[in-house]
Amino acid sequence: MIKINKHISQLKPSATLAINQNVKKLREDGETVFHFGFGQSPFPIHKSIVGALKENVKQSHYLSTTGLYDLRVQIAGFLKKHQDVDANWEHVFIGPGSKELLYQTILIFEGTFLIPKGSWVSYLPQIHSKDGKHAILETDLKHNFKLIPEVLETYCKQHSNEQNILILNSPNNPTGAVYSNQELQAIAKVCKAYNIIVMSDEIYSQVNFKKDFSPSISKYYPEKTIVFGGLSKVFSAGGYRLGFMYLPKDLQQLDNVYRSLFSETFSAVATPIQYAAIKAYKMKPKLKKHIKKSNSVLKAISSYVYSELAAVNIQCTTPQGAFYMMIGFNGFKKQINALGIFTSISLAKHLLNKYCVALLPGSDFYFKEEDLFFRLAFVDFNGKKALNGIEKKGNIEDTFVQNYCPNVYNGIEKLKLFVKSL
């Protein structure tokens, strides 16, 4: 019998990647599926980034483990200008996606990882893979499933002798919530009082429906906040697999620990991709305009989805950024239970089989199985056509979603039909 690490063998494929593969297979088999399960940016990569990649495609040499000097300098400037984060380029590290850098950080730190209910699917599996300790912190719909300082402080008072590491994601996947400056300042106060290390996942920072970028807790707790970001969401370049992290002042003694771990794992990010990333993080006016236009499409779609679902009494988080919202059917629990459905997993299967709608159950995001909440990713549309639609019309009309995002429109109609059938 072959023996392997039991903590690895107990992992299952990433829920987001698994549902995407499932939907792809169904569509290849000729099935119609309205895909709300996967959060990939639908927009084309800006031509300036693609051009930089083409110009550097012959770059074949290995780069430094920590990343290209020019790129690290550029990202430090980007963080200051576009996220209000003071970063020294010497402590900016480049990796093959922020997901990998989050994982490497989880491997490095010992202690208890604190995850607010309603957080990205991969945080806990990454912690499980090293047999790490964790705690799920309670959140509620009233606060858009955002962590409130009182909950954090209550936990810390009861576990004050431990090293606690808070994983905070804003704009949030799966809820679409964005923490305000005031909310982050209040959380930072608790973090300072209890000496908490913060892993701030800011991969969606510029995907904000009201402002150019989202507030960072690093502004209020720069001493021990590690900031993570990357190309995948803001720049629509998930397949490029490039992320960054910034190590703050009080943790910079760990530089060599990170360098050593990087050198023994991924070695370095692909050279042409790093050169292309320099162009992205320069954030020239045309690129910035492209991002703002993309955000206007996402804002319009999110508003449409929210209003349509809320009108039939489906619970919804208020979308403020990213590509998502959480939706809930708890108001229909009695009728749904009468169908023999008692968990979000079972309801997700029912919606896919009977209504051709793919959603991720809330249990993948640390909700209880009996809580009938789901993540809805509203990006199942052709981003290029949607942008051309704005260019052509000059504004977003009421019929925009129906005309340019038919899968989103029809999927929402199916969810409304399900509720009306109960």
XYZ file of C-alpha atoms in Angstrom:
422
model
C 0.000 0.000 0.000
C 1.331 3.440 -0.935
C 1.529 5.855 1.985
C 1.054 9.583 1.474
C 0.579 12.649 3.653
C -2.861 12.098 5.227
C -3.523 15.839 5.365
C -3.026 16.062 1.606
C -5.021 12.914 0.832
C -8.053 14.352 2.658
C -8.184 17.407 0.390
C -10.718 17.590 -2.419
C -10.294 19.516 -5.682
C -10.866 23.261 -5.322
C -14.628 23.840 -5.374
C -14.362 26.706 -7.850
C -12.145 24.790 -10.274
C -14.189 21.607 -9.888
C -17.512 23.255 -10.767
C -15.906 25.006 -13.720
C -14.697 21.686 -15.124
C -18.122 20.152 -14.512
C -19.893 22.953 -16.380
C -17.383 22.745 -19.248
C -18.099 19.018 -19.586
C -21.871 19.586 -19.568
C -21.579 22.283 -22.226
C -19.311 20.092 -24.359
C -22.039 17.442 -24.160
C -24.535 19.955 -25.541
C -26.198 20.869 -22.254
C -27.334 24.425 -21.532
C -25.884 25.660 -18.239
C -26.083 29.126 -16.710
C -22.711 29.296 -15.001
C -22.698 31.290 -11.762
C -20.065 29.050 -10.190
C -16.694 30.388 -11.399
C -15.150 33.818 -10.823
C -12.919 34.497 -13.813
C -12.753 37.984 -15.292
C -14.622 37.914 -18.624
C -12.869 40.944 -20.110
C -10.004 40.911 -22.635
C -6.499 41.652 -21.387
C -5.591 45.195 -22.340
C -3.545 45.346 -25.535
C -0.678 47.183 -23.801
C -0.084 44.179 -21.513
C -0.377 41.707 -24.387
C 2.056 43.829 -26.405
C 4.602 43.809 -23.586
C 4.319 40.020 -23.371
C 4.935 39.672 -27.120
C 7.957 41.965 -26.949
C 9.540 39.816 -24.245
C 8.562 36.346 -25.380
C 12.209 35.488 -26.139
C 13.321 36.288 -22.589
C 14.291 32.829 -21.392
C 16.690 33.325 -18.496
C 15.860 32.672 -14.853
C 15.121 35.729 -12.747
C 15.740 36.319 -9.068
C 13.599 34.212 -6.759
C 11.977 37.352 -5.344
C 11.204 38.741 -8.792
C 12.390 41.239 -11.381
C 13.813 44.401 -9.806
C 11.921 46.763 -12.128
C 8.646 44.955 -11.439
C 9.068 45.064 -7.656
C 9.805 48.795 -7.838
C 6.770 49.320 -10.076
C 4.469 47.397 -7.736
C 5.694 49.376 -4.720
C 4.755 52.559 -6.587
C 1.435 51.066 -7.656
C 0.583 50.133 -4.067
C 1.246 53.686 -2.925
C -0.625 55.422 -5.745
C -3.490 53.005 -6.342
C -4.045 51.363 -2.934
C -2.599 53.909 -0.470
C -0.194 51.276 0.896
C 3.326 52.389 1.829
C 5.595 49.655 0.491
C 9.362 49.361 0.239
C 10.212 47.598 -3.043
C 12.880 45.495 -1.288
C 10.115 43.637 0.548
C 7.806 43.129 -2.434
C 7.968 39.511 -3.626
C 6.697 38.057 -6.911
C 5.117 34.609 -7.104
C 3.076 32.397 -9.461
C -0.261 33.852 -8.382
C -1.382 35.290 -5.061
C -2.895 31.887 -4.269
C 0.580 30.365 -4.112
C 1.941 33.247 -2.044
C -0.923 32.901 0.435
C -0.136 29.198 0.692
C 3.572 29.773 1.236
C 2.708 32.247 3.994
C 0.377 29.739 5.646
C 3.208 27.198 5.548
C 5.586 29.634 7.232
C 3.476 30.814 10.165
C 2.507 28.795 13.207
C -0.548 29.706 15.243
C -4.293 29.856 14.676
C -5.604 31.179 11.370
C -8.791 33.211 11.779
C -11.216 33.031 8.848
C -14.417 35.110 8.768
C -17.464 33.114 7.659
C -17.904 34.027 4.015
C -14.292 33.779 2.807
C -12.519 32.297 -0.207
C -12.726 28.509 -0.563
C -8.975 27.790 -0.603
C -7.893 29.335 2.702
C -8.996 26.402 4.858
C -7.793 23.572 2.568
C -4.374 25.256 2.476
C -4.344 25.334 6.282
C -5.512 21.703 6.458
C -2.673 20.622 4.164
C -0.151 21.499 6.904
C -2.407 20.263 9.724
C -2.706 23.847 10.912
C -5.115 25.290 13.471
C -7.989 27.519 12.480
C -11.137 29.190 13.764
C -14.146 30.382 11.775
C -15.334 33.803 12.978
C -19.074 34.415 12.819
C -20.543 37.015 10.437
C -24.127 37.844 9.433
C -26.131 39.139 6.486
C -26.993 42.343 8.367
C -23.321 43.343 8.056
C -22.961 41.959 4.512
C -21.079 39.025 6.075
C -18.203 41.323 7.040
C -16.223 40.679 10.194
C -17.049 43.129 12.971
C -14.421 44.096 15.581
C -16.508 42.858 18.520
C -16.455 39.287 17.206
C -12.697 39.441 16.633
C -12.060 40.897 20.080
C -14.240 38.304 21.814
C -12.219 35.529 20.202
C -8.882 37.166 21.017
C -9.789 37.690 24.669
C -10.407 33.955 24.974
C -7.205 33.025 23.095
C -4.820 35.798 24.084
C -1.851 33.461 24.611
C -1.831 32.236 21.022
C -0.311 33.700 17.873
C -3.375 34.552 15.773
C -3.274 35.231 12.021
C -6.332 36.939 10.539
C -7.076 36.345 6.844
C -9.053 39.310 5.539
C -10.318 39.640 1.957
C -11.689 42.923 0.581
C -13.353 43.289 -1.909
C -14.657 39.970 -0.777
C -15.013 36.645 -2.501
C -17.785 35.333 -2.107
C -19.930 38.254 -0.895
C -18.868 41.234 -3.029
C -18.612 43.291 0.166
C -15.963 45.998 0.584
C -14.713 47.047 4.017
C -14.876 50.799 4.591
C -12.049 52.849 6.072
C -13.955 53.085 9.344
C -14.531 49.324 9.514
C -10.878 48.574 8.797
C -9.716 51.137 11.344
C -11.857 49.451 14.012
C -10.555 45.983 13.132
C -6.976 47.303 13.057
C -7.413 48.611 16.607
C -8.217 45.091 17.805
C -5.329 43.632 15.796
C -2.897 46.048 17.420
C -4.221 45.344 20.902
C -3.774 41.589 20.501
C -0.688 41.589 18.268
C -2.458 39.813 15.407
C -0.725 39.139 12.090
C -2.979 40.091 9.160
C -2.937 38.471 5.727
C -4.785 41.041 3.602
C -5.968 39.479 0.338
C -6.511 42.494 -1.933
C -6.620 40.691 -5.277
C -9.832 42.570 -6.252
C -8.782 45.984 -4.936
C -9.469 47.965 -8.128
C -12.681 46.038 -8.892
C -14.700 48.531 -6.870
C -18.077 49.909 -7.960
C -17.718 53.354 -6.356
C -14.021 54.204 -6.116
C -10.785 53.650 -8.026
C -9.516 51.288 -5.334
C -10.632 49.703 -2.093
C -9.292 50.661 1.350
C -6.519 48.522 2.819
C -6.185 47.600 6.472
C -2.463 48.167 5.931
C -3.160 51.910 6.164
C -4.217 51.486 9.809
C -2.048 48.527 10.778
C 1.102 48.733 8.631
C 3.299 46.990 11.182
C 1.961 43.450 10.717
C -0.244 43.471 7.613
C 0.969 41.380 4.675
C -0.649 42.632 1.460
C -1.373 40.243 -1.426
C -2.394 41.060 -4.999
C -1.914 39.981 -8.595
C -2.825 40.195 -12.254
C -5.775 37.799 -12.346
C -8.798 39.888 -11.376
C -8.059 43.580 -11.932
C -6.120 43.011 -15.160
C -8.169 40.009 -16.388
C -5.016 37.894 -16.641
C -5.704 34.822 -14.500
C -3.829 32.564 -16.907
C -0.666 34.638 -16.583
C -0.285 33.334 -13.021
C 1.518 36.269 -11.446
C 0.926 37.561 -7.937
C 2.768 39.675 -5.414
C 3.001 40.119 -1.676
C 4.396 42.895 0.473
C 6.030 42.018 3.778
C 5.525 44.784 6.399
C 8.058 46.374 8.729
C 7.633 44.117 11.771
C 7.882 40.952 9.659
C 10.770 41.876 7.386
C 13.146 39.744 9.429
C 11.412 36.846 7.647
C 12.764 37.898 4.253
C 15.286 35.068 4.161
C 12.676 32.540 5.254
C 10.503 33.496 2.289
C 13.454 33.587 -0.116
C 14.552 30.122 0.967
C 11.089 28.606 0.652
C 10.562 30.206 -2.753
C 13.921 28.924 -3.972
C 13.020 25.360 -2.978
C 9.523 25.447 -4.493
C 8.650 27.596 -7.518
C 12.152 29.109 -8.075
C 10.884 32.114 -10.073
C 7.902 33.317 -12.095
C 8.104 33.049 -15.894
C 10.325 35.840 -17.231
C 8.106 37.128 -20.106
C 5.143 37.353 -17.731
C 7.112 39.490 -15.282
C 8.049 41.940 -18.030
C 4.408 42.131 -19.140
C 3.388 42.791 -15.531
C 5.562 45.919 -15.450
C 3.301 47.397 -18.117
C 0.204 46.468 -16.105
C 1.419 48.047 -12.875
C 2.380 51.274 -14.611
C -1.406 51.722 -14.888
C -1.257 54.169 -17.788
C -4.422 56.276 -18.487
C -5.725 54.045 -21.303
C -5.384 50.933 -19.146
C -7.020 52.665 -16.199
C -9.902 53.729 -18.451
C -10.290 50.122 -19.640
C -10.540 48.912 -16.031
C -13.071 51.606 -15.109
C -15.221 50.711 -18.111
C -15.068 47.027 -17.168
C -16.116 47.923 -13.630
C -19.083 49.899 -14.948
C -20.292 46.735 -16.700
C -19.887 44.672 -13.529
C -21.668 47.321 -11.462
C -24.631 47.370 -13.833
C -24.901 43.585 -13.844
C -24.607 43.326 -10.069
C -27.326 45.956 -9.589
C -29.590 44.113 -11.997
C -29.037 40.740 -10.320
C -29.562 42.224 -6.859
C -32.812 44.002 -7.760
C -34.280 41.032 -9.639
C -33.540 38.497 -6.891
C -34.435 40.752 -3.979
C -37.802 41.437 -5.674
C -38.723 37.747 -5.254
C -37.456 37.647 -1.642
C -34.159 35.900 -2.281
C -31.625 37.112 0.290
C -28.700 39.003 -1.238
C -25.544 40.687 -0.044
C -25.159 44.225 -1.368
C -22.587 44.109 -4.179
C -19.822 46.690 -3.762
C -16.933 45.119 -5.696
C -15.408 41.918 -7.114
C -17.570 39.572 -9.233
C -19.875 38.063 -6.640
C -22.732 38.165 -4.209
C -24.099 35.675 -1.716
C -27.724 34.742 -2.224
C -29.933 32.849 0.221
C -33.140 30.818 0.128
C -33.659 30.555 3.892
C -37.016 32.340 3.572
C -38.196 29.332 1.574
C -36.627 26.665 3.774
C -39.927 24.984 4.708
C -40.958 24.571 1.061
C -37.458 23.432 0.038
C -37.316 20.913 2.890
C -40.649 19.533 1.626
C -38.805 18.625 -1.578
C -36.451 16.472 0.494
C -33.667 19.062 0.275
C -31.993 20.032 3.555
C -28.501 21.289 2.667
C -26.959 23.862 0.354
C -25.079 21.060 -1.415
C -28.318 19.201 -2.204
C -30.025 22.390 -3.338
C -27.069 23.237 -5.605
C -27.464 19.828 -7.284
C -31.210 20.371 -7.636
C -30.759 23.782 -9.250
C -28.197 22.391 -11.694
C -30.200 19.293 -12.620
C -33.662 20.880 -12.825
C -32.953 24.505 -13.732
C -29.520 24.347 -15.429
C -28.114 26.897 -12.950
C -24.641 26.307 -11.470
C -24.012 27.868 -8.048
C -21.463 27.116 -5.341
C -22.998 26.126 -1.985
C -22.286 28.294 1.033
C -20.739 25.329 2.843
C -17.698 25.784 0.580
C -17.336 29.260 2.097
C -17.617 28.169 5.770
C -21.389 28.439 6.160
C -23.271 25.611 7.856
C -24.642 23.055 5.399
C -28.227 23.748 6.458
C -27.794 27.471 5.681
C -29.201 27.728 2.172
C -26.709 30.334 0.978
C -24.769 30.272 -2.301
C -22.092 32.245 -4.078
C -23.300 33.729 -7.340
C -20.536 34.828 -9.723
C -22.105 37.136 -12.334
C -19.397 36.856 -15.013
C -20.863 34.297 -17.446
C -20.814 36.687 -20.409
C -18.566 37.844 -23.243
C -16.657 40.804 -21.812
C -15.488 42.083 -25.175
C -19.038 42.275 -26.524
C -20.241 43.971 -23.351
C -17.516 46.627 -23.587
C -18.327 47.159 -27.264
C -21.958 47.570 -26.268
C -21.090 50.459 -23.972
C -18.837 51.954 -26.630
C -21.651 51.797 -29.157
C -24.496 53.073 -26.991
C -22.553 55.365 -24.669
C -24.528 54.210 -21.638
C -25.961 51.125 -19.965
C -29.705 50.767 -20.551
C -32.203 48.613 -18.688
C -31.998 45.999 -21.451
C -28.184 45.836 -21.369
C -27.983 42.583 -19.372
C -30.556 40.875 -21.574
C -28.830 41.950 -24.789
C -25.161 41.588 -23.869
C -25.168 39.119 -20.966
C -27.851 36.577 -21.974
C -26.539 33.769 -19.756
C -26.738 36.020 -16.706
C -30.214 37.216 -17.687
C -31.572 33.716 -18.372
C -29.923 32.252 -15.279
C -31.591 34.858 -13.072
C -34.921 34.112 -14.760
C -34.424 30.430 -13.870
C -33.776 31.278 -10.205
C -36.930 33.396 -10.144
C -38.850 30.522 -11.724
C -37.567 28.157 -9.024
C -38.747 30.454 -6.236
C -42.160 30.936 -7.867
C -42.542 27.151 -8.106
C -42.213 26.653 -4.356
